[in-house]
mmCIF file with all atom_site columns, C-alpha atoms in Angstrom:
data_model
loop_
_atom_site.group_PDB
_atom_site.id
_atom_site.type_symbol
_atom_site.label_atom_id
_atom_site.label_alt_id
_atom_site.label_comp_id
_atom_site.label_asym_id
_atom_site.label_entity_id
_atom_site.label_seq_id
_atom_site.pdbx_PDB_ins_code
_atom_site.Cartn_x
_atom_site.Cartn_y
_atom_site.Cartn_z
_atom_site.occupancy
_atom_site.B_iso_or_equiv
_atom_site.pdbx_formal_charge
_atom_site.auth_seq_id
_atom_site.auth_comp_id
_atom_site.auth_asym_id
_atom_site.auth_atom_id
_atom_site.pdbx_PDB_model_num
ATOM 1   C CA . MET Q 1 1   ? 0.000  0.000   0.000   1.00 45.00 ? 1444 MET Q CA 1
ATOM 2   C CA . PRO Q 1 2   ? 1.633  3.380   -1.120  1.00 48.00 ? 1445 PRO Q CA 1
ATOM 3   C CA . ARG Q 1 3   ? 2.606  6.040   1.431   1.00 48.00 ? 1446 ARG Q CA 1
ATOM 4   C CA . PRO Q 1 4   ? 0.829  9.368   1.189   1.00 47.00 ? 1447 PRO Q CA 1
ATOM 5   C CA . ALA Q 1 5   ? 3.042  12.314  -0.011  1.00 47.00 ? 1448 ALA Q CA 1
ATOM 6   C CA . LEU Q 1 6   ? 4.365  14.481  2.752   1.00 44.00 ? 1449 LEU Q CA 1
ATOM 7   C CA . ARG Q 1 7   ? 3.513  18.181  2.671   1.00 47.00 ? 1450 ARG Q CA 1
ATOM 8   C CA . ARG Q 1 8   ? 5.744  20.847  4.091   1.00 47.00 ? 1451 ARG Q CA 1
ATOM 9   C CA . PRO Q 1 9   ? 3.969  23.181  6.273   1.00 42.00 ? 1452 PRO Q CA 1
ATOM 10  C CA . ALA Q 1 10  ? 2.944  26.410  4.598   1.00 43.00 ? 1453 ALA Q CA 1
ATOM 11  C CA . ARG Q 1 11  ? 4.556  28.269  7.464   1.00 45.00 ? 1454 ARG Q CA 1
ATOM 12  C CA . SER Q 1 12  ? 8.010  27.030  6.438   1.00 41.00 ? 1455 SER Q CA 1
ATOM 13  C CA . LEU Q 1 13  ? 7.562  28.318  2.843   1.00 36.00 ? 1456 LEU Q CA 1
ATOM 14  C CA . ARG Q 1 14  ? 6.432  31.661  4.106   1.00 41.00 ? 1457 ARG Q CA 1
ATOM 15  C CA . SER Q 1 15  ? 9.488  31.819  6.311   1.00 42.00 ? 1458 SER Q CA 1
ATOM 16  C CA . VAL Q 1 16  ? 11.814 31.232  3.341   1.00 39.00 ? 1459 VAL Q CA 1
ATOM 17  C CA . VAL Q 1 17  ? 10.069 33.880  1.253   1.00 36.00 ? 1460 VAL Q CA 1
ATOM 18  C CA . GLY Q 1 18  ? 10.190 36.288  4.136   1.00 41.00 ? 1461 GLY Q CA 1
ATOM 19  C CA . SER Q 1 19  ? 13.884 35.701  4.657   1.00 41.00 ? 1462 SER Q CA 1
ATOM 20  C CA . THR Q 1 20  ? 14.575 36.327  0.965   1.00 39.00 ? 1463 THR Q CA 1
ATOM 21  C CA . LEU Q 1 21  ? 12.660 39.593  1.009   1.00 36.00 ? 1464 LEU Q CA 1
ATOM 22  C CA . LEU Q 1 22  ? 14.503 40.653  4.154   1.00 36.00 ? 1465 LEU Q CA 1
ATOM 23  C CA . VAL Q 1 23  ? 17.923 40.123  2.508   1.00 38.00 ? 1466 VAL Q CA 1
ATOM 24  C CA . ALA Q 1 24  ? 16.885 42.030  -0.620  1.00 40.00 ? 1467 ALA Q CA 1
ATOM 25  C CA . ALA Q 1 25  ? 15.596 44.921  1.440   1.00 37.00 ? 1468 ALA Q CA 1
ATOM 26  C CA . SER Q 1 26  ? 18.825 45.065  3.421   1.00 41.00 ? 1469 SER Q CA 1
ATOM 27  C CA . ALA Q 1 27  ? 20.863 45.195  0.206   1.00 40.00 ? 1470 ALA Q CA 1
ATOM 28  C CA . LEU Q 1 28  ? 18.702 47.979  -1.153  1.00 35.00 ? 1471 LEU Q CA 1
ATOM 29  C CA . LEU Q 1 29  ? 19.048 49.902  2.102   1.00 35.00 ? 1472 LEU Q CA 1
ATOM 30  C CA . LEU Q 1 30  ? 22.841 49.606  2.019   1.00 37.00 ? 1473 LEU Q CA 1
ATOM 31  C CA . SER Q 1 31  ? 23.029 50.690  -1.600  1.00 41.00 ? 1474 SER Q CA 1
ATOM 32  C CA . GLY Q 1 32  ? 21.235 53.917  -0.676  1.00 40.00 ? 1475 GLY Q CA 1
ATOM 33  C CA . CYS Q 1 33  ? 24.240 55.132  1.342   1.00 37.00 ? 1476 CYS Q CA 1
ATOM 34  C CA . SER Q 1 34  ? 25.954 56.338  -1.858  1.00 37.00 ? 1477 SER Q CA 1
ATOM 35  C CA . PRO Q 1 35  ? 23.782 58.528  -4.149  1.00 40.00 ? 1478 PRO Q CA 1
ATOM 36  C CA . ALA Q 1 36  ? 23.294 56.948  -7.547  1.00 42.00 ? 1479 ALA Q CA 1
ATOM 37  C CA . GLY Q 1 37  ? 24.119 60.239  -9.354  1.00 42.00 ? 1480 GLY Q CA 1
ATOM 38  C CA . ALA Q 1 38  ? 27.262 61.115  -7.384  1.00 44.00 ? 1481 ALA Q CA 1
ATOM 39  C CA . ASP Q 1 39  ? 30.398 61.750  -9.390  1.00 48.00 ? 1482 ASP Q CA 1
ATOM 40  C CA . PRO Q 1 40  ? 33.433 59.621  -8.797  1.00 48.00 ? 1483 PRO Q CA 1
ATOM 41  C CA . THR Q 1 41  ? 36.259 60.990  -6.708  1.00 51.00 ? 1484 THR Q CA 1
ATOM 42  C CA . PRO Q 1 42  ? 38.044 63.623  -8.838  1.00 48.00 ? 1485 PRO Q CA 1
ATOM 43  C CA . PRO Q 1 43  ? 41.639 62.789  -9.816  1.00 49.00 ? 1486 PRO Q CA 1
ATOM 44  C CA . ALA Q 1 44  ? 44.553 64.733  -8.460  1.00 49.00 ? 1487 ALA Q CA 1
ATOM 45  C CA . SER Q 1 45  ? 44.893 68.087  -10.159 1.00 49.00 ? 1488 SER Q CA 1
ATOM 46  C CA . ASP Q 1 46  ? 47.209 68.199  -13.178 1.00 50.00 ? 1489 ASP Q CA 1
ATOM 47  C CA . PRO Q 1 47  ? 49.463 71.345  -13.213 1.00 45.00 ? 1490 PRO Q CA 1
ATOM 48  C CA . ALA Q 1 48  ? 49.442 71.359  -17.012 1.00 46.00 ? 1491 ALA Q CA 1
ATOM 49  C CA . ALA Q 1 49  ? 45.638 71.128  -17.171 1.00 43.00 ? 1492 ALA Q CA 1
ATOM 50  C CA . SER Q 1 50  ? 45.113 73.878  -14.604 1.00 46.00 ? 1493 SER Q CA 1
ATOM 51  C CA . GLY Q 1 51  ? 47.379 76.232  -16.518 1.00 46.00 ? 1494 GLY Q CA 1
ATOM 52  C CA . SER Q 1 52  ? 49.615 76.820  -13.529 1.00 44.00 ? 1495 SER Q CA 1
ATOM 53  C CA . PRO Q 1 53  ? 53.296 76.187  -14.297 1.00 46.00 ? 1496 PRO Q CA 1
ATOM 54  C CA . ALA Q 1 54  ? 55.012 73.603  -12.216 1.00 46.00 ? 1497 ALA Q CA 1
ATOM 55  C CA . ALA Q 1 55  ? 57.775 76.077  -11.479 1.00 45.00 ? 1498 ALA Q CA 1
ATOM 56  C CA . SER Q 1 56  ? 57.892 79.771  -12.232 1.00 46.00 ? 1499 SER Q CA 1
ATOM 57  C CA . ASP Q 1 57  ? 60.378 80.899  -14.879 1.00 47.00 ? 1500 ASP Q CA 1
ATOM 58  C CA . PRO Q 1 58  ? 63.185 83.099  -13.609 1.00 47.00 ? 1501 PRO Q CA 1
ATOM 59  C CA . ALA Q 1 59  ? 62.769 86.753  -14.423 1.00 52.00 ? 1502 ALA Q CA 1
ATOM 60  C CA . VAL Q 1 60  ? 64.612 87.835  -17.578 1.00 52.00 ? 1503 VAL Q CA 1
ATOM 61  C CA . THR Q 1 61  ? 66.693 90.926  -17.017 1.00 51.00 ? 1504 THR Q CA 1
ATOM 62  C CA . PRO Q 1 62  ? 66.939 93.053  -20.208 1.00 51.00 ? 1505 PRO Q CA 1
ATOM 63  C CA . GLU Q 1 63  ? 70.392 94.003  -21.321 1.00 55.00 ? 1506 GLU Q CA 1
ATOM 64  C CA . PRO Q 1 64  ? 71.106 97.690  -20.812 1.00 48.00 ? 1507 PRO Q CA 1
ATOM 65  C CA . SER Q 1 65  ? 71.013 99.575  -24.100 1.00 53.00 ? 1508 SER Q CA 1
ATOM 66  C CA . GLU Q 1 66  ? 73.887 101.830 -24.967 1.00 55.00 ? 1509 GLU Q CA 1
ATOM 67  C CA . SER Q 1 67  ? 72.838 105.449 -24.631 1.00 68.00 ? 1510 SER Q CA 1
ATOM 68  C CA . VAL Q 1 68  ? 73.356 107.551 -27.734 1.00 76.00 ? 1511 VAL Q CA 1
ATOM 69  C CA . GLU Q 1 69  ? 74.364 111.143 -27.182 1.00 88.00 ? 1512 GLU Q CA 1
ATOM 70  C CA . PRO Q 1 70  ? 72.186 113.356 -29.389 1.00 93.00 ? 1513 PRO Q CA 1
ATOM 71  C CA . PRO Q 1 71  ? 73.749 115.929 -31.728 1.00 93.00 ? 1514 PRO Q CA 1
ATOM 72  C CA . THR Q 1 72  ? 73.529 119.644 -31.078 1.00 95.00 ? 1515 THR Q CA 1
ATOM 73  C CA . PRO Q 1 73  ? 71.318 121.129 -33.803 1.00 97.00 ? 1516 PRO Q CA 1
ATOM 74  C CA . PHE Q 1 74  ? 73.182 123.613 -35.973 1.00 98.00 ? 1517 PHE Q CA 1
ATOM 75  C CA . ALA Q 1 75  ? 71.392 126.266 -38.020 1.00 97.00 ? 1518 ALA Q CA 1
ATOM 76  C CA . ILE Q 1 76  ? 72.842 128.949 -40.272 1.00 97.00 ? 1519 ILE Q CA 1
ATOM 77  C CA . ALA Q 1 77  ? 71.467 130.976 -43.165 1.00 97.00 ? 1520 ALA Q CA 1
ATOM 78  C CA . CYS Q 1 78  ? 72.672 129.837 -46.585 1.00 97.00 ? 1521 CYS Q CA 1
ATOM 79  C CA . ASP Q 1 79  ? 73.833 133.329 -47.520 1.00 97.00 ? 1522 ASP Q CA 1
ATOM 80  C CA . ALA Q 1 80  ? 75.895 133.344 -44.311 1.00 98.00 ? 1523 ALA Q CA 1
ATOM 81  C CA . LEU Q 1 81  ? 77.353 129.876 -44.841 1.00 98.00 ? 1524 LEU Q CA 1
ATOM 82  C CA . VAL Q 1 82  ? 78.584 131.007 -48.270 1.00 98.00 ? 1525 VAL Q CA 1
ATOM 83  C CA . THR Q 1 83  ? 78.187 134.739 -48.797 1.00 97.00 ? 1526 THR Q CA 1
ATOM 84  C CA . PRO Q 1 84  ? 77.126 136.107 -52.204 1.00 96.00 ? 1527 PRO Q CA 1
ATOM 85  C CA . ASP Q 1 85  ? 80.579 137.676 -52.609 1.00 97.00 ? 1528 ASP Q CA 1
ATOM 86  C CA . GLN Q 1 86  ? 82.319 134.379 -51.900 1.00 97.00 ? 1529 GLN Q CA 1
ATOM 87  C CA . LEU Q 1 87  ? 80.014 132.566 -54.288 1.00 97.00 ? 1530 LEU Q CA 1
ATOM 88  C CA . TYR Q 1 88  ? 80.624 135.156 -57.024 1.00 96.00 ? 1531 TYR Q CA 1
ATOM 89  C CA . ALA Q 1 89  ? 84.376 134.935 -56.485 1.00 96.00 ? 1532 ALA Q CA 1
ATOM 90  C CA . PHE Q 1 90  ? 84.184 131.181 -56.934 1.00 97.00 ? 1533 PHE Q CA 1
ATOM 91  C CA . ASN Q 1 91  ? 82.075 131.387 -60.094 1.00 97.00 ? 1534 ASN Q CA 1
ATOM 92  C CA . PRO Q 1 92  ? 79.820 134.307 -61.151 1.00 96.00 ? 1535 PRO Q CA 1
ATOM 93  C CA . ASN Q 1 93  ? 77.289 131.870 -62.649 1.00 97.00 ? 1536 ASN Q CA 1
ATOM 94  C CA . PHE Q 1 94  ? 76.345 130.434 -59.256 1.00 97.00 ? 1537 PHE Q CA 1
ATOM 95  C CA . GLY Q 1 95  ? 73.431 131.609 -57.176 1.00 96.00 ? 1538 GLY Q CA 1
ATOM 96  C CA . ALA Q 1 96  ? 70.987 130.252 -54.607 1.00 94.00 ? 1539 ALA Q CA 1
ATOM 97  C CA . ALA Q 1 97  ? 69.221 127.058 -55.719 1.00 96.00 ? 1540 ALA Q CA 1
ATOM 98  C CA . PRO Q 1 98  ? 65.427 127.457 -55.480 1.00 90.00 ? 1541 PRO Q CA 1
ATOM 99  C CA . ASP Q 1 99  ? 63.489 124.620 -53.804 1.00 92.00 ? 1542 ASP Q CA 1
ATOM 100 C CA . TYR Q 1 100 ? 66.726 122.930 -52.855 1.00 97.00 ? 1543 TYR Q CA 1
ATOM 101 C CA . ALA Q 1 101 ? 66.647 119.534 -51.106 1.00 97.00 ? 1544 ALA Q CA 1
ATOM 102 C CA . PRO Q 1 102 ? 69.741 117.504 -50.150 1.00 97.00 ? 1545 PRO Q CA 1
ATOM 103 C CA . LYS Q 1 103 ? 70.783 115.000 -52.825 1.00 97.00 ? 1546 LYS Q CA 1
ATOM 104 C CA . ALA Q 1 104 ? 74.154 113.487 -51.902 1.00 97.00 ? 1547 ALA Q CA 1
ATOM 105 C CA . ALA Q 1 105 ? 73.892 110.720 -49.295 1.00 97.00 ? 1548 ALA Q CA 1
ATOM 106 C CA . THR Q 1 106 ? 76.509 112.261 -47.011 1.00 97.00 ? 1549 THR Q CA 1
ATOM 107 C CA . VAL Q 1 107 ? 74.837 115.665 -47.210 1.00 98.00 ? 1550 VAL Q CA 1
ATOM 108 C CA . LYS Q 1 108 ? 71.547 114.031 -46.204 1.00 98.00 ? 1551 LYS Q CA 1
ATOM 109 C CA . THR Q 1 109 ? 73.258 112.447 -43.207 1.00 97.00 ? 1552 THR Q CA 1
ATOM 110 C CA . VAL Q 1 110 ? 74.634 115.827 -42.141 1.00 98.00 ? 1553 VAL Q CA 1
ATOM 111 C CA . ALA Q 1 111 ? 71.214 117.451 -42.422 1.00 97.00 ? 1554 ALA Q CA 1
ATOM 112 C CA . THR Q 1 112 ? 69.130 114.683 -40.806 1.00 97.00 ? 1555 THR Q CA 1
ATOM 113 C CA . ASP Q 1 113 ? 71.099 112.311 -38.583 1.00 96.00 ? 1556 ASP Q CA 1
ATOM 114 C CA . ALA Q 1 114 ? 73.485 115.024 -37.410 1.00 97.00 ? 1557 ALA Q CA 1
ATOM 115 C CA . ALA Q 1 115 ? 70.785 117.755 -37.223 1.00 97.00 ? 1558 ALA Q CA 1
ATOM 116 C CA . GLY Q 1 116 ? 72.772 120.170 -39.370 1.00 98.00 ? 1559 GLY Q CA 1
ATOM 117 C CA . THR Q 1 117 ? 72.113 122.663 -42.146 1.00 98.00 ? 1560 THR Q CA 1
ATOM 118 C CA . ALA Q 1 118 ? 72.408 121.944 -45.883 1.00 98.00 ? 1561 ALA Q CA 1
ATOM 119 C CA . CYS Q 1 119 ? 72.412 124.609 -48.603 1.00 98.00 ? 1562 CYS Q CA 1
ATOM 120 C CA . GLY Q 1 120 ? 72.364 124.382 -52.380 1.00 98.00 ? 1563 GLY Q CA 1
ATOM 121 C CA . TYR Q 1 121 ? 73.935 126.727 -54.916 1.00 98.00 ? 1564 TYR Q CA 1
ATOM 122 C CA . LEU Q 1 122 ? 73.026 126.360 -58.574 1.00 98.00 ? 1565 LEU Q CA 1
ATOM 123 C CA . ASN Q 1 123 ? 75.036 127.143 -61.696 1.00 97.00 ? 1566 ASN Q CA 1
ATOM 124 C CA . GLN Q 1 124 ? 72.529 129.167 -63.700 1.00 94.00 ? 1567 GLN Q CA 1
ATOM 125 C CA . THR Q 1 125 ? 74.219 128.147 -66.981 1.00 95.00 ? 1568 THR Q CA 1
ATOM 126 C CA . SER Q 1 126 ? 75.115 124.448 -66.626 1.00 95.00 ? 1569 SER Q CA 1
ATOM 127 C CA . GLY Q 1 127 ? 72.628 123.470 -63.938 1.00 96.00 ? 1570 GLY Q CA 1
ATOM 128 C CA . ASP Q 1 128 ? 75.398 121.977 -61.788 1.00 97.00 ? 1571 ASP Q CA 1
ATOM 129 C CA . LEU Q 1 129 ? 74.684 122.005 -58.080 1.00 98.00 ? 1572 LEU Q CA 1
ATOM 130 C CA . ILE Q 1 130 ? 77.048 122.684 -55.192 1.00 98.00 ? 1573 ILE Q CA 1
ATOM 131 C CA . GLU Q 1 131 ? 75.860 121.319 -51.867 1.00 98.00 ? 1574 GLU Q CA 1
ATOM 132 C CA . VAL Q 1 132 ? 77.344 122.604 -48.619 1.00 98.00 ? 1575 VAL Q CA 1
ATOM 133 C CA . ALA Q 1 133 ? 76.335 121.095 -45.287 1.00 98.00 ? 1576 ALA Q CA 1
ATOM 134 C CA . VAL Q 1 134 ? 77.520 121.689 -41.730 1.00 98.00 ? 1577 VAL Q CA 1
ATOM 135 C CA . ALA Q 1 135 ? 76.645 119.935 -38.453 1.00 98.00 ? 1578 ALA Q CA 1
ATOM 136 C CA . THR Q 1 136 ? 77.845 119.633 -34.869 1.00 98.00 ? 1579 THR Q CA 1
ATOM 137 C CA . PRO Q 1 137 ? 77.444 115.946 -33.981 1.00 97.00 ? 1580 PRO Q CA 1
ATOM 138 C CA . SER Q 1 138 ? 78.231 114.478 -30.590 1.00 96.00 ? 1581 SER Q CA 1
ATOM 139 C CA . ALA Q 1 139 ? 81.922 113.917 -29.886 1.00 96.00 ? 1582 ALA Q CA 1
ATOM 140 C CA . SER Q 1 140 ? 81.649 110.150 -30.384 1.00 96.00 ? 1583 SER Q CA 1
ATOM 141 C CA . ALA Q 1 141 ? 79.663 110.533 -33.613 1.00 97.00 ? 1584 ALA Q CA 1
ATOM 142 C CA . LEU Q 1 142 ? 82.118 113.142 -34.919 1.00 97.00 ? 1585 LEU Q CA 1
ATOM 143 C CA . THR Q 1 143 ? 84.973 110.719 -34.352 1.00 97.00 ? 1586 THR Q CA 1
ATOM 144 C CA . GLY Q 1 144 ? 83.062 107.992 -36.162 1.00 97.00 ? 1587 GLY Q CA 1
ATOM 145 C CA . TYR Q 1 145 ? 82.357 110.220 -39.177 1.00 98.00 ? 1588 TYR Q CA 1
ATOM 146 C CA . ALA Q 1 146 ? 86.004 111.269 -39.315 1.00 97.00 ? 1589 ALA Q CA 1
ATOM 147 C CA . ASN Q 1 147 ? 87.173 107.651 -39.226 1.00 97.00 ? 1590 ASN Q CA 1
ATOM 148 C CA . GLU Q 1 148 ? 84.794 106.752 -42.054 1.00 97.00 ? 1591 GLU Q CA 1
ATOM 149 C CA . ALA Q 1 149 ? 86.073 109.677 -44.141 1.00 97.00 ? 1592 ALA Q CA 1
ATOM 150 C CA . ALA Q 1 150 ? 89.683 108.666 -43.502 1.00 97.00 ? 1593 ALA Q CA 1
ATOM 151 C CA . ALA Q 1 151 ? 88.942 105.097 -44.609 1.00 97.00 ? 1594 ALA Q CA 1
ATOM 152 C CA . SER Q 1 152 ? 87.141 106.035 -47.828 1.00 95.00 ? 1595 SER Q CA 1
ATOM 153 C CA . SER Q 1 153 ? 88.829 109.294 -48.910 1.00 97.00 ? 1596 SER Q CA 1
ATOM 154 C CA . THR Q 1 154 ? 92.222 110.881 -49.434 1.00 97.00 ? 1597 THR Q CA 1
ATOM 155 C CA . ALA Q 1 155 ? 93.625 113.250 -46.833 1.00 97.00 ? 1598 ALA Q CA 1
ATOM 156 C CA . VAL Q 1 156 ? 94.085 116.832 -48.093 1.00 97.00 ? 1599 VAL Q CA 1
ATOM 157 C CA . PRO Q 1 157 ? 96.485 118.885 -45.960 1.00 95.00 ? 1600 PRO Q CA 1
ATOM 158 C CA . THR Q 1 158 ? 95.800 122.090 -47.917 1.00 95.00 ? 1601 THR Q CA 1
ATOM 159 C CA . TYR Q 1 159 ? 92.324 122.386 -46.380 1.00 96.00 ? 1602 TYR Q CA 1
ATOM 160 C CA . GLY Q 1 160 ? 93.935 123.068 -42.992 1.00 93.00 ? 1603 GLY Q CA 1
ATOM 161 C CA . THR Q 1 161 ? 96.553 121.970 -40.536 1.00 92.00 ? 1604 THR Q CA 1
ATOM 162 C CA . PRO Q 1 162 ? 95.772 118.804 -38.549 1.00 91.00 ? 1605 PRO Q CA 1
ATOM 163 C CA . PRO Q 1 163 ? 94.646 118.267 -35.895 1.00 91.00 ? 1606 PRO Q CA 1
ATOM 164 C CA . ALA Q 1 164 ? 92.927 121.666 -35.824 1.00 95.00 ? 1607 ALA Q CA 1
ATOM 165 C CA . VAL Q 1 165 ? 91.563 121.050 -39.328 1.00 97.00 ? 1608 VAL Q CA 1
ATOM 166 C CA . THR Q 1 166 ? 91.442 117.636 -40.989 1.00 97.00 ? 1609 THR Q CA 1
ATOM 167 C CA . GLY Q 1 167 ? 90.305 117.469 -44.602 1.00 98.00 ? 1610 GLY Q CA 1
ATOM 168 C CA . PHE Q 1 168 ? 89.508 114.676 -47.050 1.00 98.00 ? 1611 PHE Q CA 1
ATOM 169 C CA . PHE Q 1 169 ? 88.526 114.452 -50.705 1.00 98.00 ? 1612 PHE Q CA 1
ATOM 170 C CA . GLU Q 1 170 ? 86.898 111.704 -52.726 1.00 98.00 ? 1613 GLU Q CA 1
ATOM 171 C CA . HIS Q 1 171 ? 85.769 111.628 -56.352 1.00 97.00 ? 1614 HIS Q CA 1
ATOM 172 C CA . SER Q 1 172 ? 83.063 109.085 -57.089 1.00 92.00 ? 1615 SER Q CA 1
ATOM 173 C CA . GLY Q 1 173 ? 80.991 108.885 -60.247 1.00 92.00 ? 1616 GLY Q CA 1
ATOM 174 C CA . SER Q 1 174 ? 80.474 112.403 -61.549 1.00 95.00 ? 1617 SER Q CA 1
ATOM 175 C CA . ASN Q 1 175 ? 80.864 114.194 -58.220 1.00 97.00 ? 1618 ASN Q CA 1
ATOM 176 C CA . GLY Q 1 176 ? 83.709 115.197 -55.977 1.00 98.00 ? 1619 GLY Q CA 1
ATOM 177 C CA . GLN Q 1 177 ? 83.159 115.381 -52.229 1.00 98.00 ? 1620 GLN Q CA 1
ATOM 178 C CA . VAL Q 1 178 ? 85.011 117.268 -49.521 1.00 98.00 ? 1621 VAL Q CA 1
ATOM 179 C CA . GLN Q 1 179 ? 84.799 116.450 -45.823 1.00 98.00 ? 1622 GLN Q CA 1
ATOM 180 C CA . VAL Q 1 180 ? 86.411 118.691 -43.231 1.00 98.00 ? 1623 VAL Q CA 1
ATOM 181 C CA . PHE Q 1 181 ? 86.508 118.223 -39.467 1.00 98.00 ? 1624 PHE Q CA 1
ATOM 182 C CA . THR Q 1 182 ? 87.404 121.182 -37.310 1.00 97.00 ? 1625 THR Q CA 1
ATOM 183 C CA . GLY Q 1 183 ? 86.553 121.717 -33.655 1.00 96.00 ? 1626 GLY Q CA 1
ATOM 184 C CA . ALA Q 1 184 ? 82.972 120.478 -33.175 1.00 97.00 ? 1627 ALA Q CA 1
ATOM 185 C CA . TYR Q 1 185 ? 82.102 120.924 -36.872 1.00 98.00 ? 1628 TYR Q CA 1
ATOM 186 C CA . TRP Q 1 186 ? 81.588 118.409 -39.649 1.00 98.00 ? 1629 TRP Q CA 1
ATOM 187 C CA . VAL Q 1 187 ? 81.605 120.160 -43.038 1.00 98.00 ? 1630 VAL Q CA 1
ATOM 188 C CA . VAL Q 1 188 ? 80.687 118.509 -46.339 1.00 98.00 ? 1631 VAL Q CA 1
ATOM 189 C CA . LEU Q 1 189 ? 80.798 119.959 -49.870 1.00 98.00 ? 1632 LEU Q CA 1
ATOM 190 C CA . ASP Q 1 190 ? 79.601 117.915 -52.836 1.00 98.00 ? 1633 ASP Q CA 1
ATOM 191 C CA . SER Q 1 191 ? 79.417 118.887 -56.527 1.00 98.00 ? 1634 SER Q CA 1
ATOM 192 C CA . PRO Q 1 192 ? 80.231 117.818 -60.076 1.00 97.00 ? 1635 PRO Q CA 1
ATOM 193 C CA . GLU Q 1 193 ? 82.308 121.022 -60.115 1.00 97.00 ? 1636 GLU Q CA 1
ATOM 194 C CA . PHE Q 1 194 ? 84.918 119.312 -57.926 1.00 98.00 ? 1637 PHE Q CA 1
ATOM 195 C CA . PHE Q 1 195 ? 87.191 117.102 -60.035 1.00 97.00 ? 1638 PHE Q CA 1
ATOM 196 C CA . GLU Q 1 196 ? 90.154 117.362 -57.686 1.00 97.00 ? 1639 GLU Q CA 1
ATOM 197 C CA . PRO Q 1 197 ? 90.781 118.711 -54.157 1.00 97.00 ? 1640 PRO Q CA 1
ATOM 198 C CA . GLY Q 1 198 ? 91.952 122.135 -55.355 1.00 97.00 ? 1641 GLY Q CA 1
ATOM 199 C CA . ASP Q 1 199 ? 88.654 122.826 -57.150 1.00 97.00 ? 1642 ASP Q CA 1
ATOM 200 C CA . ALA Q 1 200 ? 86.901 123.296 -53.814 1.00 98.00 ? 1643 ALA Q CA 1
ATOM 201 C CA . GLN Q 1 201 ? 89.739 125.074 -52.029 1.00 97.00 ? 1644 GLN Q CA 1
ATOM 202 C CA . ARG Q 1 202 ? 88.300 128.599 -52.168 1.00 96.00 ? 1645 ARG Q CA 1
ATOM 203 C CA . LEU Q 1 203 ? 84.844 127.521 -51.036 1.00 98.00 ? 1646 LEU Q CA 1
ATOM 204 C CA . VAL Q 1 204 ? 86.281 125.442 -48.200 1.00 98.00 ? 1647 VAL Q CA 1
ATOM 205 C CA . GLU Q 1 205 ? 88.252 128.401 -46.930 1.00 97.00 ? 1648 GLU Q CA 1
ATOM 206 C CA . GLY Q 1 206 ? 85.192 130.660 -47.127 1.00 97.00 ? 1649 GLY Q CA 1
ATOM 207 C CA . VAL Q 1 207 ? 82.898 128.206 -45.296 1.00 98.00 ? 1650 VAL Q CA 1
ATOM 208 C CA . LEU Q 1 208 ? 85.409 127.599 -42.483 1.00 98.00 ? 1651 LEU Q CA 1
ATOM 209 C CA . ALA Q 1 209 ? 85.867 131.349 -42.037 1.00 97.00 ? 1652 ALA Q CA 1
ATOM 210 C CA . ASN Q 1 210 ? 82.107 131.864 -41.756 1.00 98.00 ? 1653 ASN Q CA 1
ATOM 211 C CA . LEU Q 1 211 ? 81.497 129.314 -39.009 1.00 97.00 ? 1654 LEU Q CA 1
ATOM 212 C CA . PRO Q 1 212 ? 81.001 130.634 -35.473 1.00 95.00 ? 1655 PRO Q CA 1
ATOM 213 C CA . ALA Q 1 213 ? 83.805 129.779 -33.079 1.00 89.00 ? 1656 ALA Q CA 1
ATOM 214 C CA . SER Q 1 214 ? 83.110 126.399 -31.515 1.00 75.00 ? 1657 SER Q CA 1
#
């Protein structure tokens, strides 16, 4: 005769289900300690990302610039630099050049960089121009200009006695150029009229005589 099937009490099944629900609830409660939307712990700050240098660069000290002594501006009327009588004695065809502007490079330097005066005298027949410029550069600049003239030109002792007066002559292209250094003055004469040093001799003497004592 077969044995009847044994039945577990319903209470025991309810106990198992209750235990399972209790464990699940506990897990859910524990998971609530950390908010679901919380960001993870931020990484250590990166100096490169923050834009802050790891170490500050040492300060750069600028090199001191060499001070340049400015020239003393020199002004003189053109009919006082070379008087009408002196100009006529040189050549009666010469007179003041209207609307004159410096042409020779050295004359431009005298008038601009050295803050001097440049004058033009025009041959009314041939159209040849005589440029005469005078400046009083700083002592260091005057020495530099004199050294350049000595290197590129021929010394002319007839313009004056060194060291009181030091003269040079150079013929380049169609023009002859005279440079004279005396006291604080730098004197330049440039013209196609000057083929050799003696051609400018009379004008050089007149210009030097007309300069105020330095």
